[in-house]
Amino acid sequence: MAAADSGYTTGAGRDDTDLRRRNVASYENANGQHVYKVDAEDVKKLKIQKKSGILEILDEWEFIIAPIVFTAFALFTRLWKIGLSPIVTWDEAHFGKFGSHYLKREFYFDVHPPLGKMLVGLSGYLAGYNGSFEFKSGETYPEGVNYTFMRIFNALFGAVTIPLTYYTARELNFKRPAVWLMTLMVLCENSYATISRFILLDSMLLCFTFTTVLCWARFHRLQHKSFSIEWFAWLFLTGLSIGCVCSVKWVGLFATALVGLYTAEDLWNKFGDLKMPKTELAAHVVARVGGLIVIPMLVYMFSFYLHFLILENSGPGDAQMSSLFQANLRGTEVGKDSPLEIALGSRVTIKNMGYGGGLLHSHVQTYPEGSGQQQITCYHHKDANNDWFFYPNRSQPEFDPEAPLSFVADKQVVRLVHAQTGRNLHSHSVAAPVTKADYEVSCYGNLTVGDEKDHWKVEVVSDAASSDRSRIRTLTTAFRLRHTELGCYLRAGTVNLPQWGFKQIETTCAKNASPRDVYTHWNVESHVNERLPPGEAKNYRSPFFKDFIHLNVAMMTSNNALVPDPDKQDDLASQFWQWPILHVGLRMCSWDDSITKYFLLGNPLVYWGSTASLGVAGLIVLWYLIRWQRGYDELRQTDIDQIHYSGIYPLIGWFFHYLPFVMMGRVTYVHHYYPALYFAILVSGFCVDWMTRPLNKTVRWGVYSILYAATIGLFVLFSPIVFGMQGPNKNYAYLRWFNRWRISDA
């Protein structure tokens, strides 16, 4: 109405209490209505009420508006200039190549579970990539590889961690300023932003770690609604997240341990509740076994099922698998045209049937201790040093290639002669180099020089294709080799030799080997004998569960072999103590002035603040324990629960994700700390939230404003290491606060 627009309002239909009226002049308008002039103070009051209404709406819908805003900034920090560097950067050389294998459907081997790498392959498929690029480190991407799309695909997992952090903090019952602080710390953590921008597994690992914590926190909040649909849904989602994070990297097992500890405590408390019926307690146990054990295992196994299903062609990782598995791959040479039955004079490769087993191998290098004779190992790479001849024992006439064929039979005593060096497989009463309880196995002598310690008795264990176990057959016959003089069995376990043995698998003669010990079982993988006809191609399937265990043990064995080499300097490697104090970063590529450079380094406030909070949280818990012991009863049950689940559990999560790297001997890098860092951020949020609760609102918001500004400011300051440093690295010398931060050579 015009009158209202000009600072007037009519009295018709108005509540006298809406506005405070003055005794002012009025007049009648053309319609005969009384019009009152509104006081300026009333106009101001209307504006305040309108403003207050907007704030109430924002406050009411903050749980939707805030994460949307944070996610928008997350997308910017993770995606801006993501395709700036056109070269293969850091571990893109590994994981991009693994993605290529999925697109070419070639079997490969890696120490990590397959889910993350299958997702990398999916990103390549969606990008229209055909898998032909080799992803050599430092190489420029060709035009046919849409690396920008593949990086964006990975970066989205990193962007999702920001709203996940927001909702996790809400579920942990933090006040709004603390929720925003933790979300901002993850958003502005430079290392998280950097590592999310490349074709790596870490953004997926972090994403599924965050979902696991969120689902656990939400499930805990629903304890008062046990067995409701929502309760079951979040229990299922927790198990699903555990399965996913473990299927990307085994680091996910530490998140599993955290949820497992919570579950054990929760069930123990329910067990102590005498009012709870036993049937209800049993239902809780069954539900958790199904949701937190069965579902994660099914997800983990399903990722391997897809892995085997997709990788149907022979590839570079064949040798890590059993002979039967390899024989079923398309394009394989294993079993191809191999004669069926083994005869004296046959040239063979012999595969250990233990999980992760390799091929019986020797080379000219000798043992540095013990007998000093030629080394015997098991080795996964296929070369001529894996070839052996079956020869008669020394009590029999020398092998005559023109004599009638003599097939190797069960209980027969034979010699195994190394094809490349002509030495005999040999054992003696000398302790093995690593497993001292076993005897050393070596290569000794030649065709004419030797003794009875070169003799091995063949003992057939089983045959996958025939009930006739009288002879040794290619691929299908499992047999043991018993040393005739010592009574021990040829064995290859999961122990790796030191560097002098090239980290290959130690092979020994085990004194007390059980007949069921699969590491003493062997089979012939390849077989060459020109006097025998090629065998008929038959499809002997390898059971999935056996292949699943076999590959996982092989992954574990190879992972344990990733130890630092004292003879080499790895400028990228770092030690566990350096991570929480931000002592070191990592150059992700060449530091040439002509290329775009990236440096993995965290936000100083996030790192140092979160590390300090670990000690502060411990002191808070200790303080209240002492006061409780002294008889002070100042904490309500809600306060105790807040300390317990929002402070102590994140602290335990940090320990679970950090301490294993303190104890393990494998080579480590700064990005191994990133899952633990998230729990440290949660702990820091708890400390700030708890310590600012007694403050009045103005002071509290003042403290948070300083933390917000510092977090954002430091991210912006160090943003060149995230978005790419172009030009001479000396231009970024101002970021090198310490000598160990090798951002610049200046």
PDB file of C-alpha atoms in Angstrom, residues 515-733:
ATOM      1  CA  PRO A 515      51.632 -83.291   6.519  1.00  0.00           C
ATOM      2  CA  ARG A 516      48.964 -80.564   6.378  1.00  0.00           C
ATOM      3  CA  ASP A 517      51.525 -77.770   6.190  1.00  0.00           C
ATOM      4  CA  VAL A 518      50.773 -76.374   2.721  1.00  0.00           C
ATOM      5  CA  TYR A 519      54.113 -74.582   2.709  1.00  0.00           C
ATOM      6  CA  THR A 520      55.731 -78.005   2.287  1.00  0.00           C
ATOM      7  CA  HIS A 521      53.442 -78.800  -0.673  1.00  0.00           C
ATOM      8  CA  TRP A 522      54.713 -78.283  -4.225  1.00  0.00           C
ATOM      9  CA  ASN A 523      53.431 -78.742  -7.754  1.00  0.00           C
ATOM     10  CA  VAL A 524      54.954 -78.659 -11.218  1.00  0.00           C
ATOM     11  CA  GLU A 525      53.886 -75.448 -12.954  1.00  0.00           C
ATOM     12  CA  SER A 526      55.603 -75.599 -16.339  1.00  0.00           C
ATOM     13  CA  HIS A 527      56.998 -78.723 -17.978  1.00  0.00           C
ATOM     14  CA  VAL A 528      59.184 -79.201 -21.044  1.00  0.00           C
ATOM     15  CA  ASN A 529      60.132 -82.624 -22.411  1.00  0.00           C
ATOM     16  CA  GLU A 530      60.452 -83.047 -26.159  1.00  0.00           C
ATOM     17  CA  ARG A 531      60.000 -86.804 -25.869  1.00  0.00           C
ATOM     18  CA  LEU A 532      56.514 -86.449 -24.396  1.00  0.00           C
ATOM     19  CA  PRO A 533      53.343 -85.327 -26.208  1.00  0.00           C
ATOM     20  CA  PRO A 534      51.666 -82.082 -25.086  1.00  0.00           C
ATOM     21  CA  GLY A 535      48.855 -82.597 -22.629  1.00  0.00           C
ATOM     22  CA  GLU A 536      45.242 -81.846 -23.441  1.00  0.00           C
ATOM     23  CA  ALA A 537      43.993 -78.481 -22.247  1.00  0.00           C
ATOM     24  CA  LYS A 538      41.557 -79.048 -19.383  1.00  0.00           C
ATOM     25  CA  ASN A 539      39.752 -76.544 -17.243  1.00  0.00           C
ATOM     26  CA  TYR A 540      40.600 -77.278 -13.601  1.00  0.00           C
ATOM     27  CA  ARG A 541      39.085 -74.409 -11.656  1.00  0.00           C
ATOM     28  CA  SER A 542      40.823 -72.950  -8.645  1.00  0.00           C
ATOM     29  CA  PRO A 543      38.351 -72.364  -5.746  1.00  0.00           C
ATOM     30  CA  PHE A 544      37.609 -68.689  -5.033  1.00  0.00           C
ATOM     31  CA  PHE A 545      38.145 -68.958  -1.285  1.00  0.00           C
ATOM     32  CA  LYS A 546      41.564 -70.535  -1.793  1.00  0.00           C
ATOM     33  CA  ASP A 547      42.536 -67.834  -4.294  1.00  0.00           C
ATOM     34  CA  PHE A 548      41.239 -65.165  -1.902  1.00  0.00           C
ATOM     35  CA  ILE A 549      43.406 -66.394   0.980  1.00  0.00           C
ATOM     36  CA  HIS A 550      46.363 -67.026  -1.318  1.00  0.00           C
ATOM     37  CA  LEU A 551      46.367 -63.461  -2.627  1.00  0.00           C
ATOM     38  CA  ASN A 552      45.914 -61.890   0.806  1.00  0.00           C
ATOM     39  CA  VAL A 553      48.862 -63.810   2.242  1.00  0.00           C
ATOM     40  CA  ALA A 554      50.944 -62.806  -0.772  1.00  0.00           C
ATOM     41  CA  MET A 555      49.969 -59.174  -0.151  1.00  0.00           C
ATOM     42  CA  MET A 556      50.962 -59.469   3.491  1.00  0.00           C
ATOM     43  CA  THR A 557      54.299 -61.074   2.635  1.00  0.00           C
ATOM     44  CA  SER A 558      55.158 -58.408   0.084  1.00  0.00           C
ATOM     45  CA  ASN A 559      54.045 -55.624   2.422  1.00  0.00           C
ATOM     46  CA  ASN A 560      56.331 -56.917   5.160  1.00  0.00           C
ATOM     47  CA  ALA A 561      59.211 -56.897   2.683  1.00  0.00           C
ATOM     48  CA  LEU A 562      58.851 -53.126   2.157  1.00  0.00           C
ATOM     49  CA  VAL A 563      61.568 -52.273   4.659  1.00  0.00           C
ATOM     50  CA  PRO A 564      64.066 -49.416   4.352  1.00  0.00           C
ATOM     51  CA  ASP A 565      67.219 -50.291   2.453  1.00  0.00           C
ATOM     52  CA  PRO A 566      70.223 -49.139   4.516  1.00  0.00           C
ATOM     53  CA  ASP A 567      72.313 -48.966   1.346  1.00  0.00           C
ATOM     54  CA  LYS A 568      69.977 -46.445  -0.285  1.00  0.00           C
ATOM     55  CA  GLN A 569      68.829 -42.991   0.733  1.00  0.00           C
ATOM     56  CA  ASP A 570      65.122 -42.405   0.257  1.00  0.00           C
ATOM     57  CA  ASP A 571      64.543 -38.653   0.334  1.00  0.00           C
ATOM     58  CA  LEU A 572      60.782 -39.166   0.332  1.00  0.00           C
ATOM     59  CA  ALA A 573      60.605 -41.513   3.327  1.00  0.00           C
ATOM     60  CA  SER A 574      60.069 -40.195   6.836  1.00  0.00           C
ATOM     61  CA  GLN A 575      59.768 -41.511  10.378  1.00  0.00           C
ATOM     62  CA  PHE A 576      56.742 -41.696  12.641  1.00  0.00           C
ATOM     63  CA  TRP A 577      57.956 -39.113  15.152  1.00  0.00           C
ATOM     64  CA  GLN A 578      58.226 -36.462  12.440  1.00  0.00           C
ATOM     65  CA  TRP A 579      54.546 -36.519  11.467  1.00  0.00           C
ATOM     66  CA  PRO A 580      52.635 -35.084  14.471  1.00  0.00           C
ATOM     67  CA  ILE A 581      55.055 -32.149  14.803  1.00  0.00           C
ATOM     68  CA  LEU A 582      55.052 -31.389  11.067  1.00  0.00           C
ATOM     69  CA  HIS A 583      58.806 -31.864  10.974  1.00  0.00           C
ATOM     70  CA  VAL A 584      58.945 -32.824   7.317  1.00  0.00           C
ATOM     71  CA  GLY A 585      57.003 -32.642   4.062  1.00  0.00           C
ATOM     72  CA  LEU A 586      57.246 -34.499   0.769  1.00  0.00           C
ATOM     73  CA  ARG A 587      58.084 -33.384  -2.749  1.00  0.00           C
ATOM     74  CA  MET A 588      55.541 -35.027  -5.028  1.00  0.00           C
ATOM     75  CA  CYS A 589      57.422 -34.473  -8.275  1.00  0.00           C
ATOM     76  CA  SER A 590      60.603 -33.131  -9.807  1.00  0.00           C
ATOM     77  CA  TRP A 591      61.643 -29.716  -8.469  1.00  0.00           C
ATOM     78  CA  ASP A 592      62.597 -28.377 -11.882  1.00  0.00           C
ATOM     79  CA  ASP A 593      61.637 -24.730 -12.384  1.00  0.00           C
ATOM     80  CA  SER A 594      59.896 -25.530 -15.671  1.00  0.00           C
ATOM     81  CA  ILE A 595      57.172 -27.752 -14.189  1.00  0.00           C
ATOM     82  CA  THR A 596      54.331 -27.265 -11.731  1.00  0.00           C
ATOM     83  CA  LYS A 597      55.424 -28.445  -8.297  1.00  0.00           C
ATOM     84  CA  TYR A 598      53.398 -29.844  -5.379  1.00  0.00           C
ATOM     85  CA  PHE A 599      54.536 -30.297  -1.792  1.00  0.00           C
ATOM     86  CA  LEU A 600      52.760 -32.446   0.795  1.00  0.00           C
ATOM     87  CA  LEU A 601      52.708 -30.413   3.982  1.00  0.00           C
ATOM     88  CA  GLY A 602      49.976 -29.817   6.521  1.00  0.00           C
ATOM     89  CA  ASN A 603      48.414 -26.644   7.875  1.00  0.00           C
ATOM     90  CA  PRO A 604      50.690 -25.713  10.827  1.00  0.00           C
ATOM     91  CA  LEU A 605      47.799 -24.746  13.101  1.00  0.00           C
ATOM     92  CA  VAL A 606      45.885 -27.940  12.342  1.00  0.00           C
ATOM     93  CA  TYR A 607      48.926 -30.146  12.943  1.00  0.00           C
ATOM     94  CA  TRP A 608      50.420 -28.444  15.967  1.00  0.00           C
ATOM     95  CA  GLY A 609      47.041 -27.672  17.480  1.00  0.00           C
ATOM     96  CA  SER A 610      45.756 -31.218  17.062  1.00  0.00           C
ATOM     97  CA  THR A 611      48.979 -32.720  18.407  1.00  0.00           C
ATOM     98  CA  ALA A 612      48.898 -30.454  21.465  1.00  0.00           C
ATOM     99  CA  SER A 613      45.255 -31.360  22.021  1.00  0.00           C
ATOM    100  CA  LEU A 614      46.201 -35.024  22.447  1.00  0.00           C
ATOM    101  CA  GLY A 615      48.089 -34.114  25.599  1.00  0.00           C
ATOM    102  CA  VAL A 616      45.443 -31.631  26.714  1.00  0.00           C
ATOM    103  CA  ALA A 617      42.707 -34.253  26.369  1.00  0.00           C
ATOM    104  CA  GLY A 618      44.748 -36.644  28.472  1.00  0.00           C
ATOM    105  CA  LEU A 619      45.164 -33.973  31.147  1.00  0.00           C
ATOM    106  CA  ILE A 620      41.423 -33.228  31.131  1.00  0.00           C
ATOM    107  CA  VAL A 621      40.634 -36.891  31.728  1.00  0.00           C
ATOM    108  CA  LEU A 622      43.325 -37.149  34.418  1.00  0.00           C
ATOM    109  CA  TRP A 623      42.032 -33.983  36.143  1.00  0.00           C
ATOM    110  CA  TYR A 624      38.508 -35.308  36.475  1.00  0.00           C
ATOM    111  CA  LEU A 625      39.704 -38.745  37.538  1.00  0.00           C
ATOM    112  CA  ILE A 626      41.686 -37.170  40.376  1.00  0.00           C
ATOM    113  CA  ARG A 627      38.757 -34.997  41.418  1.00  0.00           C
ATOM    114  CA  TRP A 628      36.423 -37.978  41.274  1.00  0.00           C
ATOM    115  CA  GLN A 629      38.820 -39.922  43.498  1.00  0.00           C
ATOM    116  CA  ARG A 630      38.838 -36.990  45.902  1.00  0.00           C
ATOM    117  CA  GLY A 631      35.058 -37.158  46.159  1.00  0.00           C
ATOM    118  CA  TYR A 632      34.043 -34.280  43.909  1.00  0.00           C
ATOM    119  CA  ASP A 633      30.828 -35.050  42.054  1.00  0.00           C
ATOM    120  CA  GLU A 634      30.730 -32.146  39.621  1.00  0.00           C
ATOM    121  CA  LEU A 635      30.056 -33.948  36.338  1.00  0.00           C
ATOM    122  CA  ARG A 636      26.612 -34.905  35.176  1.00  0.00           C
ATOM    123  CA  GLN A 637      26.128 -38.171  33.318  1.00  0.00           C
ATOM    124  CA  THR A 638      25.842 -36.239  30.058  1.00  0.00           C
ATOM    125  CA  ASP A 639      29.245 -34.634  30.764  1.00  0.00           C
ATOM    126  CA  ILE A 640      30.806 -38.020  31.472  1.00  0.00           C
ATOM    127  CA  ASP A 641      29.384 -39.414  28.247  1.00  0.00           C
ATOM    128  CA  GLN A 642      30.712 -36.402  26.338  1.00  0.00           C
ATOM    129  CA  ILE A 643      34.244 -36.966  27.655  1.00  0.00           C
ATOM    130  CA  HIS A 644      33.942 -40.706  27.114  1.00  0.00           C
ATOM    131  CA  TYR A 645      32.627 -40.889  23.568  1.00  0.00           C
ATOM    132  CA  SER A 646      33.619 -37.503  22.101  1.00  0.00           C
ATOM    133  CA  GLY A 647      37.031 -37.200  23.744  1.00  0.00           C
ATOM    134  CA  ILE A 648      38.438 -40.554  24.771  1.00  0.00           C
ATOM    135  CA  TYR A 649      37.283 -42.578  21.750  1.00  0.00           C
ATOM    136  CA  PRO A 650      38.780 -40.168  19.181  1.00  0.00           C
ATOM    137  CA  LEU A 651      41.969 -40.231  21.271  1.00  0.00           C
ATOM    138  CA  ILE A 652      41.971 -44.036  21.121  1.00  0.00           C
ATOM    139  CA  GLY A 653      41.316 -43.799  17.381  1.00  0.00           C
ATOM    140  CA  TRP A 654      44.440 -41.674  17.016  1.00  0.00           C
ATOM    141  CA  PHE A 655      46.516 -44.215  18.953  1.00  0.00           C
ATOM    142  CA  PHE A 656      45.139 -47.098  16.890  1.00  0.00           C
ATOM    143  CA  HIS A 657      46.050 -45.353  13.627  1.00  0.00           C
ATOM    144  CA  TYR A 658      49.419 -44.015  14.765  1.00  0.00           C
ATOM    145  CA  LEU A 659      51.077 -46.628  16.995  1.00  0.00           C
ATOM    146  CA  PRO A 660      51.227 -49.403  14.342  1.00  0.00           C
ATOM    147  CA  PHE A 661      53.555 -47.196  12.289  1.00  0.00           C
ATOM    148  CA  VAL A 662      55.734 -46.769  15.370  1.00  0.00           C
ATOM    149  CA  MET A 663      56.166 -50.523  15.648  1.00  0.00           C
ATOM    150  CA  MET A 664      56.269 -51.660  12.021  1.00  0.00           C
ATOM    151  CA  GLY A 665      59.584 -51.974  10.213  1.00  0.00           C
ATOM    152  CA  ARG A 666      58.383 -51.111   6.713  1.00  0.00           C
ATOM    153  CA  VAL A 667      59.288 -47.887   4.937  1.00  0.00           C
ATOM    154  CA  THR A 668      56.905 -45.045   5.839  1.00  0.00           C
ATOM    155  CA  TYR A 669      55.874 -41.695   4.357  1.00  0.00           C
ATOM    156  CA  VAL A 670      54.060 -38.600   5.607  1.00  0.00           C
ATOM    157  CA  HIS A 671      50.703 -39.614   4.112  1.00  0.00           C
ATOM    158  CA  HIS A 672      50.576 -42.640   6.411  1.00  0.00           C
ATOM    159  CA  TYR A 673      49.660 -40.200   9.195  1.00  0.00           C
ATOM    160  CA  TYR A 674      46.589 -38.746   7.488  1.00  0.00           C
ATOM    161  CA  PRO A 675      43.947 -41.117   8.939  1.00  0.00           C
ATOM    162  CA  ALA A 676      45.386 -40.570  12.431  1.00  0.00           C
ATOM    163  CA  LEU A 677      45.346 -36.810  11.839  1.00  0.00           C
ATOM    164  CA  TYR A 678      41.555 -36.886  11.472  1.00  0.00           C
ATOM    165  CA  PHE A 679      41.161 -38.360  14.949  1.00  0.00           C
ATOM    166  CA  ALA A 680      43.580 -35.748  16.305  1.00  0.00           C
ATOM    167  CA  ILE A 681      41.356 -33.058  14.754  1.00  0.00           C
ATOM    168  CA  LEU A 682      38.330 -34.551  16.528  1.00  0.00           C
ATOM    169  CA  VAL A 683      40.281 -34.494  19.797  1.00  0.00           C
ATOM    170  CA  SER A 684      41.232 -30.854  19.251  1.00  0.00           C
ATOM    171  CA  GLY A 685      37.573 -30.012  18.658  1.00  0.00           C
ATOM    172  CA  PHE A 686      36.684 -31.730  21.925  1.00  0.00           C
ATOM    173  CA  CYS A 687      39.330 -29.793  23.854  1.00  0.00           C
ATOM    174  CA  VAL A 688      38.313 -26.389  22.495  1.00  0.00           C
ATOM    175  CA  ASP A 689      34.619 -27.183  22.958  1.00  0.00           C
ATOM    176  CA  TRP A 690      35.106 -28.351  26.540  1.00  0.00           C
ATOM    177  CA  MET A 691      37.419 -25.550  27.625  1.00  0.00           C
ATOM    178  CA  THR A 692      35.278 -22.749  26.167  1.00  0.00           C
ATOM    179  CA  ARG A 693      31.985 -23.929  27.661  1.00  0.00           C
ATOM    180  CA  PRO A 694      32.382 -21.871  30.874  1.00  0.00           C
ATOM    181  CA  LEU A 695      33.051 -18.686  28.871  1.00  0.00           C
ATOM    182  CA  ASN A 696      30.317 -16.222  28.076  1.00  0.00           C
ATOM    183  CA  LYS A 697      28.999 -16.175  24.549  1.00  0.00           C
ATOM    184  CA  THR A 698      30.920 -13.104  23.410  1.00  0.00           C
ATOM    185  CA  VAL A 699      34.297 -14.328  24.656  1.00  0.00           C
ATOM    186  CA  ARG A 700      33.652 -17.829  23.331  1.00  0.00           C
ATOM    187  CA  TRP A 701      32.857 -16.553  19.852  1.00  0.00           C
ATOM    188  CA  GLY A 702      35.922 -14.318  20.055  1.00  0.00           C
ATOM    189  CA  VAL A 703      38.146 -17.344  20.702  1.00  0.00           C
ATOM    190  CA  TYR A 704      36.580 -19.271  17.863  1.00  0.00           C
ATOM    191  CA  SER A 705      36.848 -16.310  15.496  1.00  0.00           C
ATOM    192  CA  ILE A 706      40.594 -16.172  16.095  1.00  0.00           C
ATOM    193  CA  LEU A 707      40.897 -19.918  15.422  1.00  0.00           C
ATOM    194  CA  TYR A 708      38.751 -19.660  12.293  1.00  0.00           C
ATOM    195  CA  ALA A 709      40.809 -16.771  10.941  1.00  0.00           C
ATOM    196  CA  ALA A 710      44.153 -18.442  11.712  1.00  0.00           C
ATOM    197  CA  THR A 711      43.095 -21.730  10.108  1.00  0.00           C
ATOM    198  CA  ILE A 712      41.869 -20.042   6.942  1.00  0.00           C
ATOM    199  CA  GLY A 713      44.798 -17.625   6.831  1.00  0.00           C
ATOM    200  CA  LEU A 714      47.425 -20.356   7.038  1.00  0.00           C
ATOM    201  CA  PHE A 715      45.657 -22.376   4.364  1.00  0.00           C
ATOM    202  CA  VAL A 716      45.687 -19.365   2.061  1.00  0.00           C
ATOM    203  CA  LEU A 717      49.342 -18.662   2.885  1.00  0.00           C
ATOM    204  CA  PHE A 718      50.372 -22.206   1.976  1.00  0.00           C
ATOM    205  CA  SER A 719      47.888 -22.569  -0.887  1.00  0.00           C
ATOM    206  CA  PRO A 720      50.637 -22.574  -3.576  1.00  0.00           C
ATOM    207  CA  ILE A 721      51.751 -26.027  -2.406  1.00  0.00           C
ATOM    208  CA  VAL A 722      48.146 -27.204  -2.937  1.00  0.00           C
ATOM    209  CA  PHE A 723      47.241 -25.564  -6.236  1.00  0.00           C
ATOM    210  CA  GLY A 724      50.705 -25.847  -7.773  1.00  0.00           C
ATOM    211  CA  MET A 725      53.886 -23.791  -7.603  1.00  0.00           C
ATOM    212  CA  GLN A 726      54.907 -22.431 -10.971  1.00  0.00           C
ATOM    213  CA  GLY A 727      58.197 -20.864 -11.908  1.00  0.00           C
ATOM    214  CA  PRO A 728      61.438 -20.897  -9.896  1.00  0.00           C
ATOM    215  CA  ASN A 729      61.067 -22.619  -6.545  1.00  0.00           C
ATOM    216  CA  LYS A 730      63.053 -19.808  -4.924  1.00  0.00           C
ATOM    217  CA  ASN A 731      59.934 -17.664  -5.305  1.00  0.00           C
ATOM    218  CA  TYR A 732      58.369 -19.750  -2.542  1.00  0.00           C
ATOM    219  CA  ALA A 733      61.253 -19.526  -0.085  1.00  0.00           C
TER     220      ALA A 733
END
